[in-house]
Coordinates of C-alpha atoms in Angstrom, one line a residue:
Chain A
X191 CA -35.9 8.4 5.2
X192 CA -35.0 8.4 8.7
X193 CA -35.8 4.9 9.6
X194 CA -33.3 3.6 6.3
X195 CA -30.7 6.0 8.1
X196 CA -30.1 4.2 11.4
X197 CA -30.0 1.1 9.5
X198 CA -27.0 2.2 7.5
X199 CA -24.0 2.4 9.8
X200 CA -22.8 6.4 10.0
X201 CA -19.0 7.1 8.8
X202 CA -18.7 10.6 9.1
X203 CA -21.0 12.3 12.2
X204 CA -20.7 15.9 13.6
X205 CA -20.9 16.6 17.0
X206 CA -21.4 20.2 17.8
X207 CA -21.2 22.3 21.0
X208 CA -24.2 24.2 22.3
X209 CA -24.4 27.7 21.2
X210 CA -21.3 27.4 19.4
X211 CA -21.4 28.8 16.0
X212 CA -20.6 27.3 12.5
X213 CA -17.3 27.2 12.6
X214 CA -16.2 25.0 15.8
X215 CA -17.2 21.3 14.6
X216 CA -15.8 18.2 15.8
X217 CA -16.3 15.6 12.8
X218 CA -15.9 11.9 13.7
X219 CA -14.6 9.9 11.1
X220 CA -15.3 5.7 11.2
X221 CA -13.2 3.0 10.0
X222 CA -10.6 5.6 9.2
X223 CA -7.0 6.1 10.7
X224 CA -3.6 7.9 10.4
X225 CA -3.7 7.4 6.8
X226 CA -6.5 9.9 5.7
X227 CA -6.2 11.5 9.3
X228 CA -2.6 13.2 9.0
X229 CA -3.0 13.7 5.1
X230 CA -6.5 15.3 5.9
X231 CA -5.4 17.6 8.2
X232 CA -2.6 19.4 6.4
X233 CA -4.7 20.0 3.6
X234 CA -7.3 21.6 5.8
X235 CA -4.5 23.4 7.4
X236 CA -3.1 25.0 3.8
X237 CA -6.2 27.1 3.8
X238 CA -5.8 30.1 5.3
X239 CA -9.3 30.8 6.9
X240 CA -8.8 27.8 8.9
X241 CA -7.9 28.7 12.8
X242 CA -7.3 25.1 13.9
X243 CA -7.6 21.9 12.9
X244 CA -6.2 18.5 14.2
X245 CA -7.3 15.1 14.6
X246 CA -7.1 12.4 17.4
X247 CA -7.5 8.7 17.8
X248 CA -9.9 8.1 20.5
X249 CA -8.8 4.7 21.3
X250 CA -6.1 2.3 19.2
X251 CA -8.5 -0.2 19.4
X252 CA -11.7 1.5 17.9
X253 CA -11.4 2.4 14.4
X254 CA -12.1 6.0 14.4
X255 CA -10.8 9.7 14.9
X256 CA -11.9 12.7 15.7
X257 CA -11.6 15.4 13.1
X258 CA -11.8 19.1 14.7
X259 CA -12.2 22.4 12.8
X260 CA -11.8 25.6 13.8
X261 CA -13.0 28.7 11.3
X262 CA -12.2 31.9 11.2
X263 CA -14.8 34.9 10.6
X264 CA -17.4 32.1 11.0
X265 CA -16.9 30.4 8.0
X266 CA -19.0 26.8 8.0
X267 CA -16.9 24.1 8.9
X268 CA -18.2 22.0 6.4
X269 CA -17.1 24.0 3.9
X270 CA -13.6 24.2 5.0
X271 CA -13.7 20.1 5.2
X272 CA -15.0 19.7 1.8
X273 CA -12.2 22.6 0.3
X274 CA -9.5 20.1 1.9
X275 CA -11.2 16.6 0.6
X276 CA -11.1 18.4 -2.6
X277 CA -7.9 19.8 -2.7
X278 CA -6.3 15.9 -1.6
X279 CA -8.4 14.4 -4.1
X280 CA -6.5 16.9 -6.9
X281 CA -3.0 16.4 -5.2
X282 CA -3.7 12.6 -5.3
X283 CA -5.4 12.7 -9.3
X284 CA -2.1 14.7 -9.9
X285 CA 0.8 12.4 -8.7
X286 CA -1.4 9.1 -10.1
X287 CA -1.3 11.2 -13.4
X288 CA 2.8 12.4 -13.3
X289 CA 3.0 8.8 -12.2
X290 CA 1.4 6.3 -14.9
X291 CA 2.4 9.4 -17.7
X292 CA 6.1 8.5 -16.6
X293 CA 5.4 4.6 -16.0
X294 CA 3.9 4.4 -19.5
X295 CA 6.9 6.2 -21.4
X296 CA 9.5 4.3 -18.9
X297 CA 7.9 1.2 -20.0
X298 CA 10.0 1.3 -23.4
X299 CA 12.7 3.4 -22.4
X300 CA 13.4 2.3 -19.2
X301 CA 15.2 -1.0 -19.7
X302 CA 17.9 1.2 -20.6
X303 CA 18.5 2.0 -16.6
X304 CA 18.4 -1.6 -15.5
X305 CA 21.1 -2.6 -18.4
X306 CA 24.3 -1.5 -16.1
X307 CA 23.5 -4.7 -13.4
X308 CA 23.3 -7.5 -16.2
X309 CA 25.9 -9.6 -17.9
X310 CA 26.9 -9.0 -21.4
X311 CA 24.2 -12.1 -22.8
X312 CA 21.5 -10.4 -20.6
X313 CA 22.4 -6.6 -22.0
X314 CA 21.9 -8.5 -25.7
X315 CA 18.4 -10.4 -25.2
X316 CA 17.1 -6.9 -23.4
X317 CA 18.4 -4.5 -26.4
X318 CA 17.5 -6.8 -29.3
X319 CA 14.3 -6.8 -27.4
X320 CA 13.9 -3.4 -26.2
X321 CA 14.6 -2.7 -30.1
X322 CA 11.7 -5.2 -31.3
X323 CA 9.2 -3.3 -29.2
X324 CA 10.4 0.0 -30.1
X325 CA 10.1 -1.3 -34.1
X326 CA 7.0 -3.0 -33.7
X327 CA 5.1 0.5 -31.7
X328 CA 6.3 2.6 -34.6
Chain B
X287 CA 29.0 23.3 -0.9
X288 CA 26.2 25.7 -1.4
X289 CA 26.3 29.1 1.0
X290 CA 24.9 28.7 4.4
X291 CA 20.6 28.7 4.4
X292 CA 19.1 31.9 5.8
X293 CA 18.0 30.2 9.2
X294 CA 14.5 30.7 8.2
X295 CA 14.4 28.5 4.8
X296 CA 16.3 26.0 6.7
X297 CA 13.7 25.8 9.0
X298 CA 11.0 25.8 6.4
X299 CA 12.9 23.3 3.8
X300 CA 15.7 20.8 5.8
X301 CA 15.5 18.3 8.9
X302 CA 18.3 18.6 10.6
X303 CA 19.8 15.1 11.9
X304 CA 21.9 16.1 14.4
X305 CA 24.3 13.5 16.8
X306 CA 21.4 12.3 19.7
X307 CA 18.8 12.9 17.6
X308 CA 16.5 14.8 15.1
X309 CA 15.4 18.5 14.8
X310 CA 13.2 20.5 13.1
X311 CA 10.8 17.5 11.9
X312 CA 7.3 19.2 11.4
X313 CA 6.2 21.1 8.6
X314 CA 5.4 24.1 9.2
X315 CA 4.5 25.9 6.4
X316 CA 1.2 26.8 6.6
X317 CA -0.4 30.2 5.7
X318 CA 0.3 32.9 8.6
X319 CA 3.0 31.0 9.9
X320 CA 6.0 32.7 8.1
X321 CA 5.4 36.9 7.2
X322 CA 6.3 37.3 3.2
X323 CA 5.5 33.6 2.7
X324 CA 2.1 32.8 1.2
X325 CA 1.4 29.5 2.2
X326 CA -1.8 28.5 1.2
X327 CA -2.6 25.1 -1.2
X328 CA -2.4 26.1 -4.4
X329 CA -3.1 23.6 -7.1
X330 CA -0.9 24.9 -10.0
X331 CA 2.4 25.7 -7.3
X332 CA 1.6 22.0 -6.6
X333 CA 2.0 20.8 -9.7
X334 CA 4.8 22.8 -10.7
X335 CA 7.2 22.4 -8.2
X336 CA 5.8 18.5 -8.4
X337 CA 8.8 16.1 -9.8
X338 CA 8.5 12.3 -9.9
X339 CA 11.8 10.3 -10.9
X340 CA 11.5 6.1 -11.5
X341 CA 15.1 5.3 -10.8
X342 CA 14.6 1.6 -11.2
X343 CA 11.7 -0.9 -12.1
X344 CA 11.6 -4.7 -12.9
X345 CA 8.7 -6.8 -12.2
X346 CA 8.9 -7.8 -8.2
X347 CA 10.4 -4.0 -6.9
X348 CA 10.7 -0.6 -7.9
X349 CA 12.1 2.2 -6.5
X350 CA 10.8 6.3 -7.5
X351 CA 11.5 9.3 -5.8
X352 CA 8.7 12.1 -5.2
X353 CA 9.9 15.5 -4.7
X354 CA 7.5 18.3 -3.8
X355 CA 4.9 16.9 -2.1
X356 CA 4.7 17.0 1.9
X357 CA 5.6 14.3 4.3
X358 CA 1.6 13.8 5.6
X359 CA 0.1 13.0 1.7
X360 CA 3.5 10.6 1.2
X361 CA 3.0 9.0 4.3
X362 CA -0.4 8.1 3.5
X363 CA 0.7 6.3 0.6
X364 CA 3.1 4.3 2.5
X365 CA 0.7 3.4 5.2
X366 CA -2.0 2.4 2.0
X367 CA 0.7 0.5 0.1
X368 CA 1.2 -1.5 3.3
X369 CA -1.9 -2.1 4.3
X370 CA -4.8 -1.0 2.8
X371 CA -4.5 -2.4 -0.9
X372 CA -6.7 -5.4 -1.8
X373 CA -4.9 -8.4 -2.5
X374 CA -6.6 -12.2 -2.1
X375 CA -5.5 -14.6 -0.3
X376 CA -6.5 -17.7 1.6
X377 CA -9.4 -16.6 4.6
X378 CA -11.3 -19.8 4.7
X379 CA -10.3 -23.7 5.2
X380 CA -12.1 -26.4 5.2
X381 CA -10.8 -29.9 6.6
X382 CA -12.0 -33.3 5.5
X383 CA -9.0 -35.0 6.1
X384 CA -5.8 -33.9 8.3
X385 CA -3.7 -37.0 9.6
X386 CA -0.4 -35.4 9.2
X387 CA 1.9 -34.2 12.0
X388 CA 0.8 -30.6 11.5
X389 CA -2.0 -29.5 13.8
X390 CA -4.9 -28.4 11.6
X391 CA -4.6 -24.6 12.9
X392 CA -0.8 -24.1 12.5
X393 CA -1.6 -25.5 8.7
X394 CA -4.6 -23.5 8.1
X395 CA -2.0 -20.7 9.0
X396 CA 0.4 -21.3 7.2
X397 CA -2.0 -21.3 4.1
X398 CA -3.3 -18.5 4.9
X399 CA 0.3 -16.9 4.3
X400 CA 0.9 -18.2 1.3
X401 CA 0.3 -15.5 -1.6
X402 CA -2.1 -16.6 -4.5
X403 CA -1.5 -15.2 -7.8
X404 CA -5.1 -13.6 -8.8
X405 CA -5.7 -10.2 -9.9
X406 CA -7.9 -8.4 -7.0
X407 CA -9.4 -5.8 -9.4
X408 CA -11.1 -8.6 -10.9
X409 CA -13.3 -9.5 -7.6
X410 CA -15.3 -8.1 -5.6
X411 CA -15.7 -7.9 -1.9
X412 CA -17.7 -10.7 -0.4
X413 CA -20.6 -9.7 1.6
X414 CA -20.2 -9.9 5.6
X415 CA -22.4 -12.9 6.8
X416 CA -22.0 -14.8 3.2
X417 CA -20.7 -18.2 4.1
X418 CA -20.8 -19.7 0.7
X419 CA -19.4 -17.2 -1.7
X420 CA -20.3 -16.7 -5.1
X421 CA -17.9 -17.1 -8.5
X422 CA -17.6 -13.1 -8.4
X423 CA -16.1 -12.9 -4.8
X424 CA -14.5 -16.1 -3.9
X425 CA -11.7 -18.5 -5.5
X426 CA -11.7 -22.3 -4.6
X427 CA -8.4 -24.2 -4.0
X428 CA -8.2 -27.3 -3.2
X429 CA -4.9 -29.4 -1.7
X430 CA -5.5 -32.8 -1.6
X431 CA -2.5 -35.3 -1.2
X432 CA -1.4 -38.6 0.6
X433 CA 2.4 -40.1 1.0
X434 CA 3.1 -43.5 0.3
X435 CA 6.2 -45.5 0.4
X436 CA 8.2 -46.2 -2.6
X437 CA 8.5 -49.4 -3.3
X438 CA 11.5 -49.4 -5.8
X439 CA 13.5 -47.9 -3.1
X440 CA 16.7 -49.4 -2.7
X441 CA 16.3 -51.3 1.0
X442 CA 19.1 -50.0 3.3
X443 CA 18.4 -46.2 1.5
X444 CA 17.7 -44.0 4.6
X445 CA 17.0 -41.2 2.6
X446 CA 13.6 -39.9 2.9
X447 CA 13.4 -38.4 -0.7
X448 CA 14.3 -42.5 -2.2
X449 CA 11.7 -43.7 0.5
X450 CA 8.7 -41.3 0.0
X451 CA 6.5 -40.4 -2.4
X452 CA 4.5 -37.3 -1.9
X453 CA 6.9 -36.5 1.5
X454 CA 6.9 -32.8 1.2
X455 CA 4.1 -30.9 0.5
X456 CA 4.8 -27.6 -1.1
X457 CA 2.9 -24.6 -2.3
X458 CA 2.8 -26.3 -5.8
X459 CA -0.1 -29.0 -5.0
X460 CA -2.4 -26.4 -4.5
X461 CA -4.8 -26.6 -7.1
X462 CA -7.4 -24.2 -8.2
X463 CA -11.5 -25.2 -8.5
X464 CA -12.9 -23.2 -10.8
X465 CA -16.7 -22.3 -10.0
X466 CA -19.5 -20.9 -11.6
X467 CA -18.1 -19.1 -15.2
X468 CA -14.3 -18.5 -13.5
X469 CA -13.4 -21.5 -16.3
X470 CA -14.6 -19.5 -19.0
X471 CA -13.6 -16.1 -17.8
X472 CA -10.1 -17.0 -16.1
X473 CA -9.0 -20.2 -18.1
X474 CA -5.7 -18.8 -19.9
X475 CA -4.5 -17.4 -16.4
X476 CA -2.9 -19.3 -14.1
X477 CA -4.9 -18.9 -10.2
X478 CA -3.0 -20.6 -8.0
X479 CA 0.2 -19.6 -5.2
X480 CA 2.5 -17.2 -6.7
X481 CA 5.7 -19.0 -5.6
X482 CA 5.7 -23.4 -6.2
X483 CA 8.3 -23.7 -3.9
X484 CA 6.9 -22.9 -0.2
X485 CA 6.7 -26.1 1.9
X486 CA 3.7 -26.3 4.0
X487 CA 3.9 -29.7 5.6
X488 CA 5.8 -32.9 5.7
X489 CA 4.3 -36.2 5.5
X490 CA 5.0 -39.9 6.2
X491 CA 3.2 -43.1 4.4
X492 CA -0.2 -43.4 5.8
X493 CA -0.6 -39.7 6.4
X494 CA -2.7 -37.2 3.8
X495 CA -4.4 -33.9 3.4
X496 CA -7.4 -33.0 2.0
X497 CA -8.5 -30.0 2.7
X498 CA -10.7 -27.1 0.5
X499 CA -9.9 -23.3 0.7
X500 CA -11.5 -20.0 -0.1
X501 CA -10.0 -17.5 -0.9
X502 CA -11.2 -13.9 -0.7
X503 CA -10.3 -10.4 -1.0
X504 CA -9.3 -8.3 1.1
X505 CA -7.0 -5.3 2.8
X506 CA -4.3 -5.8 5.2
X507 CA -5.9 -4.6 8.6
X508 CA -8.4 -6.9 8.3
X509 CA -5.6 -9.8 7.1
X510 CA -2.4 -9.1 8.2
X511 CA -1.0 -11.9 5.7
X512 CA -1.3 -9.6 2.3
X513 CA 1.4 -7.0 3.1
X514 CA 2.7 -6.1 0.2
X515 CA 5.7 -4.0 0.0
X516 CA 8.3 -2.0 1.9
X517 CA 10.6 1.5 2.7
X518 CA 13.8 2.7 2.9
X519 CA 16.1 5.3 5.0
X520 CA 19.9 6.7 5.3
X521 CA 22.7 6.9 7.4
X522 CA 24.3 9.4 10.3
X523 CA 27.7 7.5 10.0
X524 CA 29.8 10.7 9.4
X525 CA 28.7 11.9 13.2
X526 CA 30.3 9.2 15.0
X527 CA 34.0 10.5 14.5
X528 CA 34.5 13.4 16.1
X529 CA 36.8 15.7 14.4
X530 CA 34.4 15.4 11.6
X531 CA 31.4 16.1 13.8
X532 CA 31.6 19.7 14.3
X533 CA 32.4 20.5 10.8
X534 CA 29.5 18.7 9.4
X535 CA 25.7 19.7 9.6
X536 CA 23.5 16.6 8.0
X537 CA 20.2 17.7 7.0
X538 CA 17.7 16.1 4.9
X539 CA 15.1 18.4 2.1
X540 CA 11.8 18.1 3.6
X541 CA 9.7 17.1 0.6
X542 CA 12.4 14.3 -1.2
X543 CA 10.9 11.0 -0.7
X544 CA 12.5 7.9 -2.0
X545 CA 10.2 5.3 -2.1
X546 CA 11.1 1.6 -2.7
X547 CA 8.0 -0.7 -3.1
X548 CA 8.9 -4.3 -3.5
X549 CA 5.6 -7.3 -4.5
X550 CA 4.9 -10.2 -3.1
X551 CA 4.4 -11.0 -7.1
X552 CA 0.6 -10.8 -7.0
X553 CA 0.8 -7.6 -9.1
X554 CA 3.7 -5.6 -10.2
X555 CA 5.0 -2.8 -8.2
X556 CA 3.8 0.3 -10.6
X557 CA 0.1 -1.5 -10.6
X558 CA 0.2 -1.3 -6.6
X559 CA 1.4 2.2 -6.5
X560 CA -1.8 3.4 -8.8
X561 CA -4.1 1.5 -6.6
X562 CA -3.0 3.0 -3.5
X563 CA -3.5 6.2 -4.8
X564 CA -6.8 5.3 -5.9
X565 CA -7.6 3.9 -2.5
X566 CA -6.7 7.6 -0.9
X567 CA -8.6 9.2 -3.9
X568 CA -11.6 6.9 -3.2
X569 CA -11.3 7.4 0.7
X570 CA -11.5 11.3 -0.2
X571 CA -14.6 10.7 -2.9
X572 CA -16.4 8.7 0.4
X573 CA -17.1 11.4 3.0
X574 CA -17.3 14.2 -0.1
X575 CA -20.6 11.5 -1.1
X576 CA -21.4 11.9 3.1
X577 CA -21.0 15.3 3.4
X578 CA -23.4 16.3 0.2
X579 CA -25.9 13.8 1.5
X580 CA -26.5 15.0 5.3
X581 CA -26.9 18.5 3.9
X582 CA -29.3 17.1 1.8
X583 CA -31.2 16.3 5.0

């Protein structure tokens, strides 16, 4: 087990103070940036048992950060970062679900907003076809 | 219009743009921050006070609005809509024959630019150290032309279009090699460069190309050639008269995003928007896999 380990390169590591409890971590993250960094770290923040939390870039030209947490009552880090990987996840399922629900019915319906920009032969074409689909779905 | 904000939702809801510059730009809602407010992440508030609006689509751009969601999660869609969707495009050129004027780097970078219409979902990543690639990771495209004079040309013509033939190479002589099963499994769909009319080199009689390209997938940080899309912003113009500047107080709602996403024509703007937020969903699914497996340990 440990030998296939350092063979597989680590993205997510913990690095721990001495004598510090459970609930100071510094995570560092690999081959990640601003993009899961900033997004990351207000969701972590939303929770309320969580002191501090911020993240850093150790240097533009490595491609990692460094994820702290802060807990209060002693709370397991971990914990806290897998309630705010969770809780993105959700958000993100939840916008890519109002989004395609919306993009699926606007698919039909929505010629009807780009109609004001064409000329009078374009309107035509687009409602005798936005009628054809509309006849053909029902 | 509506009655002046209690200080403290203005604060919590508005950035202020004022004439030198812009306040109030952090969120700062979270929990213990504001007494009587309860700020903690709360799926169903989320979702309630969640609105998505498409105010325009058509195949190359489209344009929604996002209300409700903070300015961290939408900018991580922006940055992933940039950069971090998988498009392919031209990584690899091989070439056999280059007598043109074009030095064979500034070519290979200039294909390397062009966009090639293939859907990425539909390929895999190639494995690092793979030189060859395989039918499921690579697509082969070959350009292979040669300029002769035209001998019907009237003789004091000087124009290079009755001289020519095969003068000006554009993205149209790209052809695509199928290998392996792509024939059977991508026949009816056209692979080759989204747009015919990009011109890559110019040629004289005597000169030709023939030159082989791979084409693989991959994410704009690693090839900063498949950016795929673009944003928007507003205007402060009302602050630069000055009777009107004290009478006016421009803020903008927090968590109102207008996002405007126009393709490079590989795949439609609504498809890129899903995958982006797949990409941050699959980003999120990675260390929850990493964290579950060192505490296996």
């Amino acid at each position: 087990m440990a030998a296939a380990d350092t063979e597989k390169k680590r993205v997510l590591e913990m690095v721990q103070a001495a004598g510090a409890d459970e609930g100071c971590v510094t995570f560092v993250l690999h081959e990640e940036d601003h993009t899961l960094g900033n997004s990351l770290r207000y969701m972590v923040m939303k929770n309320p048992d969580v002191e501090f939390c911020g993240y850093s870039i150790t240097h533009p030209s490595e491609s990692k950060i460094n994820f702290r947490i802060q807990t209060r009552g002693g709370l397991p880090a971990t914990e806290t970062l897998r309630k705010g990987l969770n809780d993105l996840t959700d958000a993100s399922k939840h916008v890519l679900h109002t989004f395609e629900e919306l993009r699926n019915r606007d698919q039909v319906t929505g010629m009807w907003s780009t109609l004001q920009s064409e000329t009078l032969t374009d309107k035509n074409h687009r409602l005798r076809a936005a009628a054809w689909i509309l006849s053909i779905q029902n | 219009m509506a009655a002046p904000m209690r200080n403290v939702d203005e604060i919590r809801d508005r950035v202020i743009l004022g004439e030198f510059g812009v306040r109030n730009v952090h969120s700062t809602d979270f929990p213990g921050n504001y007494p009587g407010y309860d700020d903690t992440w709360d799926l169903r508030k989320f979702k309630k006070n969640f609105r998505l609006n498409i105010a325009h689509m058509d195949e190359n751009t489209l344009e929604f609005d996002m209300v409700g969601i903070d300015a961290a999660i939408a900018n991580a869609f922006r940055r992933i809509l940039l950069a971090e969707v998988p498009t392919m495009a031209i990584e690899k050129v091989f070439i056999y024959n280059n007598t043109s004027i074009i030095q064979d780097e500034i070519l290979a970078h200039r294909l390397g630019l062009v966009p090639i219409k293939a859907d990425p979902r539909l390929f895999e990543y190639r494995n690092a150290g793979d030189e060859e690639g395989t039918e499921i990771d690579t697509i082969q495209l070959q350009l292979k032309i040669k300029c002769t004079r035209n001998t019907r040309a009237a003789k004091d013509s000087s124009d290079p279009k009755e001289l020519y033939l095969n003068h000006m190479v554009y993205s149209k002589d790209i052809t695509w090699v199928p290998i392996g099963n792509q024939a059977d499994v991508f026949g009816d769909s056209k692979i080759g460069p989204v747009h015919d009319d990009i011109l890559l080199a110019q040629l004289r009689p005597g000169q030709e190309l023939d030159i082989v390209m791979h084409c693989v997938k991959g994410i704009g940080e690693q090839v900063a050639k498949v950016v795929n899309s673009r944003l928007d912003t507003c205007s402060r113009e009302v602050l630069r008269h000055d009777d009107l500047k004290n009478l006016v107080k421009i803020g903008r709602v927090r968590d109102h995003f207008i996002f405007s996403v126009e393709s490079t024509g590989i795949l439609p703007p609504e498809v890129l928007v899903s995958e982006a937020i797949n990409v941050l969903i699959a980003k999120c699914q990675k260390f929850l896999t990493e964290l579950e497996s060192s505490e296996m340990e």
